[in-house]
Short mmCIF file of C-alpha atoms and ligand atoms in Angstrom, two decimals:
data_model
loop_
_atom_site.label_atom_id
_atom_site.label_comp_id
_atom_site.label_asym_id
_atom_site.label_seq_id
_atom_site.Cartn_x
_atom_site.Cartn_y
_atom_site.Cartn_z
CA UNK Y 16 92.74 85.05 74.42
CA UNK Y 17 96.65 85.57 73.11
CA UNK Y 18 98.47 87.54 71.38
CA UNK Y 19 101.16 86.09 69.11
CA UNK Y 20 102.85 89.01 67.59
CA UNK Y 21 104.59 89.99 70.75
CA UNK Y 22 107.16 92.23 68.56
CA UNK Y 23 106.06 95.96 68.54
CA UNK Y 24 109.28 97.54 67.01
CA UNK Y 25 113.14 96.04 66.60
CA UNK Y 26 114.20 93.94 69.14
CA UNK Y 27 111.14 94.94 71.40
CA UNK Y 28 108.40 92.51 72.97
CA UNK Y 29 105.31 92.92 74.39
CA UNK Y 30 105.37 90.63 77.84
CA UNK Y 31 102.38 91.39 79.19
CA UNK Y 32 99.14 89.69 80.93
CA UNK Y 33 95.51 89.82 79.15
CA UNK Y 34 92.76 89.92 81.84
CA UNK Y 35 89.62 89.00 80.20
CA UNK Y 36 87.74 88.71 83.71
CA UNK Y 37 85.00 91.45 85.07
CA UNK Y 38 87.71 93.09 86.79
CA UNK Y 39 87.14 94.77 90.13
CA UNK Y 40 89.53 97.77 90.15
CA UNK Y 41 89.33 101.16 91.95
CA UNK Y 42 85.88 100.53 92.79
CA UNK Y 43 84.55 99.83 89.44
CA UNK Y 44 84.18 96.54 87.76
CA UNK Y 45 86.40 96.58 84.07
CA UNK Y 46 82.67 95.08 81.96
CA UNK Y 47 85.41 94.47 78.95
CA UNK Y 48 88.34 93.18 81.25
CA UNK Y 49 91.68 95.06 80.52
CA UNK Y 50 95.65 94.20 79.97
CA UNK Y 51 98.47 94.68 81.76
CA UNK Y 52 101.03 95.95 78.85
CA UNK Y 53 104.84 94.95 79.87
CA UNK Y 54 107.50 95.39 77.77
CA UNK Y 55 111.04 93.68 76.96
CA UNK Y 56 113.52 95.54 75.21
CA UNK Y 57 116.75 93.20 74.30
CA UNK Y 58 119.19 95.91 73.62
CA UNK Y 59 123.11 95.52 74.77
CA UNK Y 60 121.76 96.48 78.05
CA UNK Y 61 118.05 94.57 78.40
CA UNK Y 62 115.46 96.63 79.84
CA UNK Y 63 111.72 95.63 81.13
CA UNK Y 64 109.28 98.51 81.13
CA UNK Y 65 106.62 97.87 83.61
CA UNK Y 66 105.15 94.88 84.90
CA UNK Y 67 102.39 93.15 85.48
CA UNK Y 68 99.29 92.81 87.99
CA UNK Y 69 100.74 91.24 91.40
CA UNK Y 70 98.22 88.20 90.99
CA UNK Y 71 100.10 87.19 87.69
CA UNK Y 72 103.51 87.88 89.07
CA UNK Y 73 104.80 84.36 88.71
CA UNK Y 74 103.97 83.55 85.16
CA UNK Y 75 105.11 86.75 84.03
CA UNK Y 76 108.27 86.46 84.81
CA UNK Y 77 108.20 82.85 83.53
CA UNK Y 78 107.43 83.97 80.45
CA UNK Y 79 109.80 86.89 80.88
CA UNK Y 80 112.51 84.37 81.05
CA UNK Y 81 111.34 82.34 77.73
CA UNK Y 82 112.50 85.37 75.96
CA UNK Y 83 115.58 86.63 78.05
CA UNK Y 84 117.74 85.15 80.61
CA UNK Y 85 116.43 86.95 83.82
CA UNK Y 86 120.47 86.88 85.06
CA UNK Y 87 121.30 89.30 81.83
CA UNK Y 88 118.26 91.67 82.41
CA UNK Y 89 120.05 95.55 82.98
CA UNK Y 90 117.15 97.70 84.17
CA UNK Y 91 113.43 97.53 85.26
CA UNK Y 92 111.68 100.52 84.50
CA UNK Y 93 108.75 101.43 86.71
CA UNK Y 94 106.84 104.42 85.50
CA UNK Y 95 103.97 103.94 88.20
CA UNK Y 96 104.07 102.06 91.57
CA UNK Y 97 100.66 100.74 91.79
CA UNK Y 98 100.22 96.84 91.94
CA UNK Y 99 98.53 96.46 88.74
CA UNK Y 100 101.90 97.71 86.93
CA UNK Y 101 105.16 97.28 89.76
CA UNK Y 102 103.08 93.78 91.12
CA UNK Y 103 105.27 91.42 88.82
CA UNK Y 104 108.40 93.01 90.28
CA UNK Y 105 108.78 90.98 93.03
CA UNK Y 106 109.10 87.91 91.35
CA UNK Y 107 110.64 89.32 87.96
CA UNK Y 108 113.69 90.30 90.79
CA UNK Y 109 113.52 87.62 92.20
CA UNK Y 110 115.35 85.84 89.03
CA UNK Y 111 116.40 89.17 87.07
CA UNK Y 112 119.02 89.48 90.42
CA UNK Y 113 121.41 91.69 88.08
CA UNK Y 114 118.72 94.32 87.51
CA UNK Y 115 118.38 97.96 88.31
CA UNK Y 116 115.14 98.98 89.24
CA UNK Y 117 114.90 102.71 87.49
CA UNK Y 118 112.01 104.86 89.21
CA UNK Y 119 111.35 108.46 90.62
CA UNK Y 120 112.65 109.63 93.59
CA UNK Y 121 109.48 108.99 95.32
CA UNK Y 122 109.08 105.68 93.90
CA UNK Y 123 111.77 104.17 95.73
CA UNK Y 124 110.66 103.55 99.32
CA UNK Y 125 107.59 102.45 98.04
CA UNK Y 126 108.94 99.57 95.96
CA UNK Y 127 111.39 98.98 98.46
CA UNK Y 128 108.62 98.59 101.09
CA UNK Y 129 106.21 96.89 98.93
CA UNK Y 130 108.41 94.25 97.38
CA UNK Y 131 111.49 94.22 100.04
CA UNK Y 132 113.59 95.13 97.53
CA UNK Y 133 116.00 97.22 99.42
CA UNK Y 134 119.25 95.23 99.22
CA UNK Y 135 119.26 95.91 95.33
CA UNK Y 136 120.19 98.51 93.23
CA UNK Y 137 117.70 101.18 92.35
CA UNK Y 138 118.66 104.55 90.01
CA UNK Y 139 116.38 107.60 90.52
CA UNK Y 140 115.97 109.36 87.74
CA UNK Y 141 114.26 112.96 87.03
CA UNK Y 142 112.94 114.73 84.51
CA UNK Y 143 114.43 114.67 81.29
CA UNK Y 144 117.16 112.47 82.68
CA UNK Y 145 118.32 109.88 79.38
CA UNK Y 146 119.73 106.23 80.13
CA UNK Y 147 122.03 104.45 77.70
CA UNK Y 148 120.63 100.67 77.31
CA UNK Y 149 123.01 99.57 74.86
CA UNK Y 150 121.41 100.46 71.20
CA UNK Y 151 118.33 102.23 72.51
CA UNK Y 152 117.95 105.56 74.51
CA UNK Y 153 114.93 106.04 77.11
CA UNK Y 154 114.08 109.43 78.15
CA UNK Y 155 112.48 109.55 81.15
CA UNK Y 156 109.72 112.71 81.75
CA UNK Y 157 107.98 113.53 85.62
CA UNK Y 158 104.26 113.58 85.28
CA UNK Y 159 103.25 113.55 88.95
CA UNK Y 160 99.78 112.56 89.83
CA UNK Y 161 98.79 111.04 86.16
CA UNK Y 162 97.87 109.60 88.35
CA UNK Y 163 99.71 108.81 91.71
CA UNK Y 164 102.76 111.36 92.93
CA UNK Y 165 105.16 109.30 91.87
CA UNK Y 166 104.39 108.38 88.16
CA UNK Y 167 106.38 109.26 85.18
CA UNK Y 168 106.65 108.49 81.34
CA UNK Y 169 109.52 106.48 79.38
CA UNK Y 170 110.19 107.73 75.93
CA UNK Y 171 112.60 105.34 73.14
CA UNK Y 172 114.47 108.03 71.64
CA UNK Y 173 115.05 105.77 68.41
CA UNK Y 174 112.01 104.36 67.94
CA UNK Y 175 110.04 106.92 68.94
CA UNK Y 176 108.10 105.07 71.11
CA UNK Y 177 106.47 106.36 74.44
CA UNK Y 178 105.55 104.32 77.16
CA UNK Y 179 103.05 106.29 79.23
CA UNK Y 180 102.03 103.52 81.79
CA UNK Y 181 98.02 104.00 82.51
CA UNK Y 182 98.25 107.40 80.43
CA UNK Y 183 96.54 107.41 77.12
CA UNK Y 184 95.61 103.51 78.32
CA UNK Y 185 91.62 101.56 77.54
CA UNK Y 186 90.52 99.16 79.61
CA UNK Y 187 90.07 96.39 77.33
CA UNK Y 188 91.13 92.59 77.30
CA UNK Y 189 92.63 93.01 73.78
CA UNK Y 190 93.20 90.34 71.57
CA UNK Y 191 94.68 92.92 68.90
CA UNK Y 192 97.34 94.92 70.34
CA UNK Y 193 97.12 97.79 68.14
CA UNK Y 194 93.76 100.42 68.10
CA UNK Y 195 94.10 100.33 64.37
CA UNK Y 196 93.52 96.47 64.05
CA UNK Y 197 90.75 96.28 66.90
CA UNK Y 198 88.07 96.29 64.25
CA UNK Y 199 86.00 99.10 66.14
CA UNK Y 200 86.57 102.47 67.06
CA UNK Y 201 88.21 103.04 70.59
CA UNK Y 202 87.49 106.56 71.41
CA UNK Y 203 84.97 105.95 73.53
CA UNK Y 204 86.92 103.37 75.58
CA UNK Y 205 89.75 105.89 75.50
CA UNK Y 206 87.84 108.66 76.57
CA UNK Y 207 86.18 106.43 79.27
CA UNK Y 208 89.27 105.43 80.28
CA UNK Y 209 90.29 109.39 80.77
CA UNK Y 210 87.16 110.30 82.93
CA UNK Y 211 87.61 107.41 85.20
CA UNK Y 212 91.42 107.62 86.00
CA UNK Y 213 92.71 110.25 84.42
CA UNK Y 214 90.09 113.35 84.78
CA UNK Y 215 90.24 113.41 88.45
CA UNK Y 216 93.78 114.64 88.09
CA UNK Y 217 93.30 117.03 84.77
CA UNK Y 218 95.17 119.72 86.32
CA UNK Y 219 98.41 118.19 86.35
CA UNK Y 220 97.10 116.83 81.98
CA UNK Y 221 98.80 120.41 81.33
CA UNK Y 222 102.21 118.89 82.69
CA UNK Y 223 102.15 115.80 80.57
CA UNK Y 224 101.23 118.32 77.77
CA UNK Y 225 104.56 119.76 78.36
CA UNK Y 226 106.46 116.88 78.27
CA UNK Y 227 104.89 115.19 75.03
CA UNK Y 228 105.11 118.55 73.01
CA UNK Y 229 108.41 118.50 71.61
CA UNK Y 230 108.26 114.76 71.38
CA UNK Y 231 108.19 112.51 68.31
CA UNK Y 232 105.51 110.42 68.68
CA UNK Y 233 105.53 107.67 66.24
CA UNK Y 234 103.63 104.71 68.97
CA UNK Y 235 101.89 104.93 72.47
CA UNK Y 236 102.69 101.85 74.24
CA UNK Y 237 100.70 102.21 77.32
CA UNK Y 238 100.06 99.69 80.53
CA UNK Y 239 96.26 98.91 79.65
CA UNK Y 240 94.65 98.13 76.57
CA UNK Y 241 95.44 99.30 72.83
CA UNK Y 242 98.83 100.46 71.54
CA UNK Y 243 98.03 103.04 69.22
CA UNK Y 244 100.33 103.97 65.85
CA UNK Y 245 97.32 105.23 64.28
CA UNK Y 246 96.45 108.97 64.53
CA UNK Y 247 98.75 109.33 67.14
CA UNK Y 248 98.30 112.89 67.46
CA UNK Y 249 94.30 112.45 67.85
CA UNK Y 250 94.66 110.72 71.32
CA UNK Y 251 97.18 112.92 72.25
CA UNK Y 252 95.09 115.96 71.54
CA UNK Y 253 91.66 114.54 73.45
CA UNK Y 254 93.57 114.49 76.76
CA UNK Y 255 94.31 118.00 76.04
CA UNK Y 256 90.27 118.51 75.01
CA UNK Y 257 89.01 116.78 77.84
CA UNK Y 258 91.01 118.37 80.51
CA UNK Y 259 90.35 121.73 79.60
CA UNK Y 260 88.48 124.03 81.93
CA UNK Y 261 85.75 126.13 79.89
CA UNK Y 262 82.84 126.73 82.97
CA UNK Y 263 82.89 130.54 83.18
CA UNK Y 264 81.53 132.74 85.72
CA UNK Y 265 81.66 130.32 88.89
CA UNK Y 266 81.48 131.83 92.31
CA UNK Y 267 82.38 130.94 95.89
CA UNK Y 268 81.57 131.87 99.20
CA UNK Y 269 83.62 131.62 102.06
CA UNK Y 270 82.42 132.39 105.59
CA UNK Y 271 84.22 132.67 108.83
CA UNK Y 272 84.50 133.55 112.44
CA UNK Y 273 87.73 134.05 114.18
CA UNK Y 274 89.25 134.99 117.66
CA UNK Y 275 93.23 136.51 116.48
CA UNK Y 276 92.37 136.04 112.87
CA UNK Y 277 94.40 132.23 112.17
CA UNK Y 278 90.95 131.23 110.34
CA UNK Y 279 90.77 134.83 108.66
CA UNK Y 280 93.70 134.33 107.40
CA UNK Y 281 92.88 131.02 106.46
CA UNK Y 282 89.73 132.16 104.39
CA UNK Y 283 91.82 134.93 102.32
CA UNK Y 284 94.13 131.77 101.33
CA UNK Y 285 91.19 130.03 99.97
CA UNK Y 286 89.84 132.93 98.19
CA UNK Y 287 93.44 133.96 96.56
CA UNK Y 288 93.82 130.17 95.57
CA UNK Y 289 90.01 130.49 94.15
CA UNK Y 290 90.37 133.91 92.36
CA UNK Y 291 93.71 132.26 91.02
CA UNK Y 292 91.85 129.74 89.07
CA UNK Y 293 89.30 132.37 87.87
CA UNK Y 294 86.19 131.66 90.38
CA UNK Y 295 85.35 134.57 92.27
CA UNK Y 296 85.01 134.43 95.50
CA UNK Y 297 83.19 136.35 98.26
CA UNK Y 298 84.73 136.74 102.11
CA UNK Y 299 82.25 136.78 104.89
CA UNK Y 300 83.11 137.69 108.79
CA UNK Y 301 80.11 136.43 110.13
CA UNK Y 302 80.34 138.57 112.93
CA UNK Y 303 80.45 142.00 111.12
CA UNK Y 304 78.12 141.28 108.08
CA UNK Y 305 74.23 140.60 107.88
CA UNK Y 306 73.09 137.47 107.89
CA UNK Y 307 70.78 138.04 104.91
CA UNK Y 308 73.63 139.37 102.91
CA UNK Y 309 75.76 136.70 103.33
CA UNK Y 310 72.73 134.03 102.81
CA UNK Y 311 72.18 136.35 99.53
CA UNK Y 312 75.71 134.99 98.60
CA UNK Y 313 75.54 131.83 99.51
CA UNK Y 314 72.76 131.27 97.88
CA UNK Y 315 73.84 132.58 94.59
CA UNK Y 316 77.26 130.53 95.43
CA UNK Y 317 78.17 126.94 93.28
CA UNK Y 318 80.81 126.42 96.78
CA UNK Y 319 80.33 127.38 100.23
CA UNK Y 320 82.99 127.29 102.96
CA UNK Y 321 82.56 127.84 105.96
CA UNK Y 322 84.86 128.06 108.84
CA UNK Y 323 85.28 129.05 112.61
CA UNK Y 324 88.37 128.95 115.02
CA UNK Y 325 87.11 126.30 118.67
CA UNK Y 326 87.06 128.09 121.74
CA UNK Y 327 86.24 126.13 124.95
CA UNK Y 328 85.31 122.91 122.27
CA UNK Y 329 82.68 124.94 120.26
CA UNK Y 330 82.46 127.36 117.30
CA UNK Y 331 83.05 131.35 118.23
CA UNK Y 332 80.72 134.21 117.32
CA UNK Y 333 77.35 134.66 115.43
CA UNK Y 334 78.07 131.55 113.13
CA UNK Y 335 74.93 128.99 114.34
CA UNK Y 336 71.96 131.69 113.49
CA UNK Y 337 73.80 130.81 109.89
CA UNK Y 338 74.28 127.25 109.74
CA UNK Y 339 70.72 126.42 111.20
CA UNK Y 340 69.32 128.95 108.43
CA UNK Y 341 71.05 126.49 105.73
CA UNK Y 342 69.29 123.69 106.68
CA UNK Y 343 65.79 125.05 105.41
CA UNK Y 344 67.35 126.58 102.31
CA UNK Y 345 67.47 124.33 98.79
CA UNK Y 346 71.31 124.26 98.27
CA UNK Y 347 71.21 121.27 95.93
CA UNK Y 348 73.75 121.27 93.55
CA UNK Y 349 76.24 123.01 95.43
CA UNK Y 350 79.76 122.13 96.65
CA UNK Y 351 80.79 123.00 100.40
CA UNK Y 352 83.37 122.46 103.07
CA UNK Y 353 84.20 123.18 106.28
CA UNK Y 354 87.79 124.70 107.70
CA UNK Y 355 89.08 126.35 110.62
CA UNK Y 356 91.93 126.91 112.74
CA UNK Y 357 92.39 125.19 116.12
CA UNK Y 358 94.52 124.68 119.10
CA UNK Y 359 94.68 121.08 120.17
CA UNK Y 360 90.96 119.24 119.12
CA UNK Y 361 89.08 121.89 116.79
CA UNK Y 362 85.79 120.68 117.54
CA UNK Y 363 83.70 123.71 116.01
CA UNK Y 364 85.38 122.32 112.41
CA UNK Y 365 83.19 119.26 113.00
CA UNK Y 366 80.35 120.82 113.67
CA UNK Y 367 80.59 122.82 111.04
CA UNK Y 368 80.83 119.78 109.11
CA UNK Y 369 77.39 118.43 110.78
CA UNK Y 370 75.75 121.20 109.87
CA UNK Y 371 76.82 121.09 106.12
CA UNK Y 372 75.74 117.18 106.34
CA UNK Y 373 72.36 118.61 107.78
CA UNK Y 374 72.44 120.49 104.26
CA UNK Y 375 71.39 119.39 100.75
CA UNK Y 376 75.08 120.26 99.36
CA UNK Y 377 77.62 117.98 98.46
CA UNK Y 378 80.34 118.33 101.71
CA UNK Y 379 83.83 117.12 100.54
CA UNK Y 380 85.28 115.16 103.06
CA UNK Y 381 88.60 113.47 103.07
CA UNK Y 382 86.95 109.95 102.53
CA UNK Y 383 85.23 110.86 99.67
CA UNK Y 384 88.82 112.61 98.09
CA UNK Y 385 90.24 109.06 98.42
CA UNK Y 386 87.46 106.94 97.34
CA UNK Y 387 86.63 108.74 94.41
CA UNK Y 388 90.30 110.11 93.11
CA UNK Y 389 92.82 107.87 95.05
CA UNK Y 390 94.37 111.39 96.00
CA UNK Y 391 95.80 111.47 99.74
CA UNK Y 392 97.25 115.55 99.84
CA UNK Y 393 93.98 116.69 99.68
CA UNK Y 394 91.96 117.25 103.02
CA UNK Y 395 88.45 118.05 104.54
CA UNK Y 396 87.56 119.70 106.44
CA UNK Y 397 90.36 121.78 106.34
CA UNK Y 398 91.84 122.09 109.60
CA UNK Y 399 94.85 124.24 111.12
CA UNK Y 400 96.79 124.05 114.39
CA UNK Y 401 96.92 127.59 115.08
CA UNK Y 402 98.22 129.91 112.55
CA UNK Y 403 98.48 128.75 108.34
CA UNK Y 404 101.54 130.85 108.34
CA UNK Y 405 103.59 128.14 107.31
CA UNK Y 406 104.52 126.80 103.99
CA UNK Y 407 103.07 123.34 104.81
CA UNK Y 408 99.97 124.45 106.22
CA UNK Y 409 99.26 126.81 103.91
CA UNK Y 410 99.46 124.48 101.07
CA UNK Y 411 97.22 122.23 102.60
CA UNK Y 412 94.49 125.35 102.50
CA UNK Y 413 95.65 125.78 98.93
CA UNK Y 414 95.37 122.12 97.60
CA UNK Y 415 91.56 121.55 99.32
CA UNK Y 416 90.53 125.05 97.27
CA UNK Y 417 92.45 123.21 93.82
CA UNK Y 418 90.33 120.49 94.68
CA UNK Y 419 87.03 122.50 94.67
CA UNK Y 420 88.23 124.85 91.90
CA UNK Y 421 88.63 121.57 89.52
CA UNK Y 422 85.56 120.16 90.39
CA UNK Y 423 83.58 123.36 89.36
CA UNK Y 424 85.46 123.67 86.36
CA UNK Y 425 85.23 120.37 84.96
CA UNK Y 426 84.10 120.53 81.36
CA UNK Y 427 82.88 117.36 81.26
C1 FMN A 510 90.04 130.93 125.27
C2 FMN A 510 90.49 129.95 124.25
C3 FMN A 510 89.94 128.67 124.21
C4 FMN A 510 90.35 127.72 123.26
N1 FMN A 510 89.79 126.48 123.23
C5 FMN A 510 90.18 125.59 122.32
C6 FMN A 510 89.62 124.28 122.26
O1 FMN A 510 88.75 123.92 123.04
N2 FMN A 510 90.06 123.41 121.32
C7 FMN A 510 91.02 123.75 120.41
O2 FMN A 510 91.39 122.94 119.57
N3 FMN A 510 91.59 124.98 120.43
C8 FMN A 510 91.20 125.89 121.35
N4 FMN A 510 91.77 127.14 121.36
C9 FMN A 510 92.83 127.46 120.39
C10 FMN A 510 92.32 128.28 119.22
O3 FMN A 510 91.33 127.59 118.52
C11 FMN A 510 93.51 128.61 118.32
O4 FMN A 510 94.34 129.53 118.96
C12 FMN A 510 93.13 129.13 116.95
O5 FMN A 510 94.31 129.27 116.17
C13 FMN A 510 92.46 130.46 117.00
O6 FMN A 510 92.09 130.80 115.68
P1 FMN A 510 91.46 132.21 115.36
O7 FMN A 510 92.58 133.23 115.35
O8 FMN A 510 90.85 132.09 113.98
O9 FMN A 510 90.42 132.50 116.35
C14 FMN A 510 91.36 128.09 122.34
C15 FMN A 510 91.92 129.35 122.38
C16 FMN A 510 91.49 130.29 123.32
C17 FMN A 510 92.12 131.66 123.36
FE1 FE2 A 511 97.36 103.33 88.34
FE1 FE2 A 512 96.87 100.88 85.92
#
């Protein structure tokens, strides 16, 4: 397939790389194939925004350099680090040897590591920084974790255009580039889109929501798929939809033992971080309550933590009578996780964690974070070296009970 009307709006190009393969990516296989959108923009200072997939890295920026001379290229914008966008930047560098490469802050080691870029120029920018590129003005907005930490959004002041990276992107192998020529509806490959990449990371949809609001939106020029002119508004408006949290009246359970009260206090961070996002949430010592009343909670519970300080390489107190109950009790359907604090090897946190695996619940575990969101600041079990006083470890408590709070209030 190709695409011959490269021009989306004055004196800008699309430059990118159609994929029409089953595409392995991120553990699922693309049925319909997928782009990799890059743009040229030949103002008085020429700008690329985004790349393409490493593997076509070389004839990109071949075909970059039909349209531009590589030595008179300004800027390289790169909204979003991951290969399938920032992998053409290597060799587009490679010739473009003039170029800045503009990023976020945290974006710069990693293209610097990934690409051994670090002799060359890069500019950080932040949000709502503006860059003059001779004729056109891009407007550059943070939207962390849509859907890595470092991502952010480009907006064209004067054409209105934004240029969202994988936001608001379909995973098709286009031979149209705009929705409203496709000759089919995309919603559903939009919204598909969403619940694989996107959804995973709703909580942070309400930041991009911020950023787009007072923006004139007149094209979405994303990384993957369709551009969309059409109804502009519509997409816009689903991410909004789709990330909303409706599920009422879901309830937690936290359970812990504790020698000097670290993993007390680390069970009253999980419950304010719970409450906080409207689940309530019950506290169990499991030393000073009956066990039937706290099964009685668990069991009426959609997530269960439970957590216990090590002493001597075990758990403390009266939590085993518990955890050996759970394993005859239908939990299906339920979310759990195990935390505590510890010294120097916290072994009662793992078996805690054994014990939930002995279980019919789903136990989050870090593995399953990364395999199924790409997410790395989110842990489990949750463990603490001694007290969760500090800021860092008390965030850590905080982002596993986000994690758990978004799950159970997915709306879709
Ligand atoms: C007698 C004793 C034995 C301990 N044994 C271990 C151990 O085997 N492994 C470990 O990681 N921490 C060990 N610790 C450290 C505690 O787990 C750590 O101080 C923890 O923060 C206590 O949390 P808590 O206040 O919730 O009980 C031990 C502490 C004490 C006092
Ligand atoms: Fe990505
Ligand atoms: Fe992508």
């Amino acid at each position: 397939m190709t695409i011959t009307d490269i021009q989306i709006a004055k004196d800008t190009y699309w430059v990118g790389k159609i994929d029409d393969r089953e595409v392995p990516f991120h553990r699922l296989i693309l049925t319909k194939g997928t782009t990799y959108n890059s743009y040229l923009l030949k103002t008085g200072k020429p700008t690329v925004i985004d790349t393409v997939d490493m593997e076509f890295g070389r004839e990109y920026a071949e075909r970059v350099a039909e349209l531009i001379d590589p030595l008179d290229i300004a800027y390289i914008v790169i909204n979003h680090t991951e290969p399938d966008h920032s992998g053409g930047l290597a060799a587009l560098a490679m010739k473009a040897t003039n170029a800045t490469m503009v990023c976020t802050e945290i974006a710069v080691p990693e293209l610097q590591e990934m690409y051994k870029l670090h002799g060359r120029n890069f500019l950080a920018v932040k949000d709502g920084d503006t860059l003059d590129i001779g004729g056109k003005t891009l407007l550059f907005k943070e939207t962390p974790y849509l859907h890595t930490a470092e991502t952010m959004i480009t907006y064209c002041v004067e054409d209105q255009i934004l240029y969202p990276c994988d936001i608001f992107s379909t995973h098709v192998a286009v031979d149209k580039l705009f929705s409203d020529e496709a000759g089919f509806d995309i919603t559903e490959d939009f919204k598909g889109y969403y619940s694989a990449i996107i959804h995973p990371h709703r909580r942070y949809v309400r930041t991009l929501m911020e950023a787009v609001k007072d923006l004139e939106i007149a094209m979405i020029a994303p990384s993957h798929g369709f551009l969309i002119r059409r109804d502009v508004r519509k997409y816009i408006d689903l991410y909004a939809e789709l990330s909303r949290e409706t599920t009422q009246g879901k309830k937690a359970a936290i359970v812990y033992t504790t020698l000097k009260n670290n993993t007390k206090k680390m069970a009253g961070i999980l419950q304010s971080t719970l409450q906080e996002n409207g689940i309530e949430a019950e506290v169990w010592d499991a030393d000073k309550h009956e066990l039937s009343v706290i099964l009685d909670s668990i069991a009426a519970a959609d997530a269960v933590f439970i957590g216990s300080s090590t002493r001597y390489a075990d758990m403390i107190g009266n939590l085993e009578p518990l955890l050996k109950e759970l394993q005859h009790m239908d939990l299906e359907g339920k979310l759990a996780a195990a935390f505590g604090s510890y010294g120097w090897s916290g072994e009662a946190i793992e078996v805690i964690q054994d014990y939930l695996n002995g279980t019919n619940m789903t136990v989050q575990s870090t593995s399953d974070v990364i395999k199924t969101t790409g997410m790395t600041h989110v842990e489990f079990p949750i463990r603490v070296r001694f007290s969760p006083k500090e800021a860092e470890k008390t965030q850590k408590i905080k982002n596993a009970a986000e994690f758990v709070s978004d799950l159970l209030l997915s709306a879709i």
